[in-house]
Backbone as a chain_set.jsonl record, in Angstrom:
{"seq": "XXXXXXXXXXXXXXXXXXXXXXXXXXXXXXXXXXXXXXXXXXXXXXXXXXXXXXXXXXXXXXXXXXXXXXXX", "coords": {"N": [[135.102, 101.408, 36.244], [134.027, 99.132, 38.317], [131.311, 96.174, 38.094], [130.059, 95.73, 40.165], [130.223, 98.291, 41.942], [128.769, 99.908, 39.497], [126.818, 98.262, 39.562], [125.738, 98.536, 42.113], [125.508, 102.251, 41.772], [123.241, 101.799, 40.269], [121.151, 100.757, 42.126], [121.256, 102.921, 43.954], [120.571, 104.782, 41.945], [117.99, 104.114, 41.578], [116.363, 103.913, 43.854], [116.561, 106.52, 45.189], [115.225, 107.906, 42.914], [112.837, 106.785, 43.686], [112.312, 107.617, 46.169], [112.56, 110.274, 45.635], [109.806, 110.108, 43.864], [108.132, 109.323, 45.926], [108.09, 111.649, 47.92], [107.324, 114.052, 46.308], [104.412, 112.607, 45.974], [103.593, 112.514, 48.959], [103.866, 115.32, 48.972], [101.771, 115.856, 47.56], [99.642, 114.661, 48.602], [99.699, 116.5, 51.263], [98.835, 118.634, 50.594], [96.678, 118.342, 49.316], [94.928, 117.25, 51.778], [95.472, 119.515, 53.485], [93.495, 121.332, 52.017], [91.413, 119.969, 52.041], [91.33, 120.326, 54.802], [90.624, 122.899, 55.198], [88.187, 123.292, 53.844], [86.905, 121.997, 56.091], [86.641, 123.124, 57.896], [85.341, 125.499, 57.158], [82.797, 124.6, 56.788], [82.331, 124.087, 59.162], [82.622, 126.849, 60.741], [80.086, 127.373, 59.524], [78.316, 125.856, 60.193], [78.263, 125.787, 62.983], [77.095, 128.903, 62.952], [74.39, 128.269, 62.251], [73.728, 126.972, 64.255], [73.539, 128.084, 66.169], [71.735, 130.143, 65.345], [70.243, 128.618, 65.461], [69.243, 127.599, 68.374], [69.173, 130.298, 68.978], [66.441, 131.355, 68.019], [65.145, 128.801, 69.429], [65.321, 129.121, 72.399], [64.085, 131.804, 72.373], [61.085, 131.22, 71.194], [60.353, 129.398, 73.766], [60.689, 131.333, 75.818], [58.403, 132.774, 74.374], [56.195, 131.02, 74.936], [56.616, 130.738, 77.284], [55.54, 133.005, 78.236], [52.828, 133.347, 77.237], [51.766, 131.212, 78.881], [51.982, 132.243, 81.428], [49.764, 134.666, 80.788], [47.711, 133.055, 80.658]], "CA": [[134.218, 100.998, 37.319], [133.565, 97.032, 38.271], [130.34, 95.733, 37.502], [129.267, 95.695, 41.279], [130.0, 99.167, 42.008], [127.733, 99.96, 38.662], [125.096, 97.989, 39.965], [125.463, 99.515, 43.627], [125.011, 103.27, 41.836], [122.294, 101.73, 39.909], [120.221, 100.505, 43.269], [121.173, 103.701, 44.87], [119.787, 106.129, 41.678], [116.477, 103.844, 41.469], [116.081, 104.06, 45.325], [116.556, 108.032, 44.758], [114.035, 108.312, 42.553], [111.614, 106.254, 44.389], [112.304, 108.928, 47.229], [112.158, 111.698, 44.973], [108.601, 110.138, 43.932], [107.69, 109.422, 47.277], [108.204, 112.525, 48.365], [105.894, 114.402, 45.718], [103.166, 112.095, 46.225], [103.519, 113.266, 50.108], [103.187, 116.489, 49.033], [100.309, 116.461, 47.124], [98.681, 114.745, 49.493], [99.593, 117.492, 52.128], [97.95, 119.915, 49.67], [94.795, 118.135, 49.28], [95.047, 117.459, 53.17], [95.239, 121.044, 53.829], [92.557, 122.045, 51.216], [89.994, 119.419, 52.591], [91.246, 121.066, 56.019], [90.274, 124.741, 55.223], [86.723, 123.698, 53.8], [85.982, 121.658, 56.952], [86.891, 124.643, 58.871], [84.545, 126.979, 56.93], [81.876, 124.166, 56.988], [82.203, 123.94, 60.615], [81.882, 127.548, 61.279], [78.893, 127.935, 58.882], [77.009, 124.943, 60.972], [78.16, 126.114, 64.466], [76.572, 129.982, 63.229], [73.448, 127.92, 62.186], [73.416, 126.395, 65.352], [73.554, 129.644, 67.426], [70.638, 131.182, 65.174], [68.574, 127.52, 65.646], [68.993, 127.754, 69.733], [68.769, 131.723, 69.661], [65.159, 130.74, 67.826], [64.135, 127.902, 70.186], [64.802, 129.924, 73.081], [63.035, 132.795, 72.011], [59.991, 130.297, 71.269], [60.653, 128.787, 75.165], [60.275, 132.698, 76.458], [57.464, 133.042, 74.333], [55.408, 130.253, 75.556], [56.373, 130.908, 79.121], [54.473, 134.362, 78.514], [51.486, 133.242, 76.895], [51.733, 130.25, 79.655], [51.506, 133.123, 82.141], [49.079, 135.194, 80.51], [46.351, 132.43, 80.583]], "C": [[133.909, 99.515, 37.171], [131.973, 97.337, 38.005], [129.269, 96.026, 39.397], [129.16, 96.839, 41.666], [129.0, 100.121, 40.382], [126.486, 99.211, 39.124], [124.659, 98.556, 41.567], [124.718, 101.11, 42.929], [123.623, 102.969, 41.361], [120.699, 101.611, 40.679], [120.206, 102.151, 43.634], [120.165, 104.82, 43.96], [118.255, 105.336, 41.886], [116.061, 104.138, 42.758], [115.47, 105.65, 45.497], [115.453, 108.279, 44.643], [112.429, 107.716, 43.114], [111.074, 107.058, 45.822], [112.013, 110.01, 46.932], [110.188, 111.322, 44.948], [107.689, 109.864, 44.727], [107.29, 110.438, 48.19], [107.358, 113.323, 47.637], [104.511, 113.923, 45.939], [102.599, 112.482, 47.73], [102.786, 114.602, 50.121], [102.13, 116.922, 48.461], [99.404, 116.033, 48.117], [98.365, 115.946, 51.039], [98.715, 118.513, 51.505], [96.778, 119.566, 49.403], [94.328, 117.995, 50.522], [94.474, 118.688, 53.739], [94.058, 121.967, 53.485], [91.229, 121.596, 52.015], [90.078, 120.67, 54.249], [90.522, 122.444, 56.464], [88.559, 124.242, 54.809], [86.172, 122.711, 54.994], [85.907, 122.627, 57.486], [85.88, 125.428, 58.682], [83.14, 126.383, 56.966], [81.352, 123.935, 58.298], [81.559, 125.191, 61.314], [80.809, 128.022, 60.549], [77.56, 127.288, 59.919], [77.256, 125.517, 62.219], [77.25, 128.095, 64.036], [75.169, 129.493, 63.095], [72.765, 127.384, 63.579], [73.301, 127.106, 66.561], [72.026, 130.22, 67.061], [69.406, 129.558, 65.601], [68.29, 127.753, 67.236], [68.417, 129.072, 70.214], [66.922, 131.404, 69.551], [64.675, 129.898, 68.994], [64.04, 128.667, 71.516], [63.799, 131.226, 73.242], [61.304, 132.204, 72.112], [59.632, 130.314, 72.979], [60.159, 129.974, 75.67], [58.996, 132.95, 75.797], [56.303, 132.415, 74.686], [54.852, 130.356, 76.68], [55.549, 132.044, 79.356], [53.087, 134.229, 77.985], [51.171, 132.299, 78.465], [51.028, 131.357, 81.092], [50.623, 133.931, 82.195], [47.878, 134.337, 80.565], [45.794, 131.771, 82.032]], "O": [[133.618, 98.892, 36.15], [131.495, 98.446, 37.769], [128.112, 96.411, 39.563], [127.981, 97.054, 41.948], [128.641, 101.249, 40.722], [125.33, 99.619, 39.016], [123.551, 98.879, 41.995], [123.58, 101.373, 43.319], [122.722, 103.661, 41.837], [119.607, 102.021, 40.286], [119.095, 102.681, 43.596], [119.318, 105.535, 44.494], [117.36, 106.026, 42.372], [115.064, 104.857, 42.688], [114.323, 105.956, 45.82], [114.657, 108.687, 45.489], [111.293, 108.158, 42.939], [109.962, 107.109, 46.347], [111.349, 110.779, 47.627], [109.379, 111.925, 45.654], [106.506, 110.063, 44.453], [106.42, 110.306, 49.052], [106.321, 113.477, 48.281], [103.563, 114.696, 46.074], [101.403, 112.739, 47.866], [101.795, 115.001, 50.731], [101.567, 118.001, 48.651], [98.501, 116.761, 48.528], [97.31, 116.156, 51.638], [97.894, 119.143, 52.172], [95.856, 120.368, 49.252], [93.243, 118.551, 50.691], [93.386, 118.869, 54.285], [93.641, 122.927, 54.132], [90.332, 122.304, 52.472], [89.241, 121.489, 54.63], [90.072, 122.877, 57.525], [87.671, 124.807, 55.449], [84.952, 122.549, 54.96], [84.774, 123.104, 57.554], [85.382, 126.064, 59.611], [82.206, 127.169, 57.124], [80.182, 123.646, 58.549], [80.587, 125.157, 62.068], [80.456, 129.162, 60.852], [76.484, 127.766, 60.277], [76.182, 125.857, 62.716], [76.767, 128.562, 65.067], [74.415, 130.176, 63.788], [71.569, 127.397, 63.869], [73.017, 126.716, 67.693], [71.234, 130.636, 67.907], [68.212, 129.541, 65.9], [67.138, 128.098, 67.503], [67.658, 129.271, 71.162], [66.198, 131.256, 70.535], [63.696, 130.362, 69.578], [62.907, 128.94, 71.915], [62.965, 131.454, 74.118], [60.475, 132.648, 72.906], [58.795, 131.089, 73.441], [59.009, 129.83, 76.084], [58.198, 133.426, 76.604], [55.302, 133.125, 74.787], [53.716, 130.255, 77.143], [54.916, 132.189, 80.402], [52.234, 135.043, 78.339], [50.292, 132.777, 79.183], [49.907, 131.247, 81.588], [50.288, 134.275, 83.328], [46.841, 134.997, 80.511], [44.688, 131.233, 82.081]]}, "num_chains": 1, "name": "protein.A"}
């Protein structure tokens, strides 16, 4: 082998591996990506059920007012 085709495979394995480790680092970040993804998800529907029982509450309040409101 010449000297230039040795330094061609040499570009091509470092390149490689810079793809290979390119490509892991991708995927971890897809995997921490994904992870953050699932606990917004479960933080989302914990606040949207909080946010059903805070309105069910204020309405309730609202109806009870309007009946004292009426009663006086």
């Amino acid at each position: 082998m010449d000297t230039d085709a040795t330094e061609q495979l040499r570009t091509l394995a470092t390149r490689l591996q810079e793809l290979v480790d390119r490509c892991q680092r991708l995927a971890d970040e897809n995997r921490s990506l994904r992870s953050q993804q699932e606990q917004l998800v479960g933080e989302r529907s914990q606040l949207l059920a909080k946010n059903e029982q805070a309105r069910s509450r204020v309405e309730a309040m609202i109806t009870r007012l309007k009946s004292l409101e009426q009663h006086t």
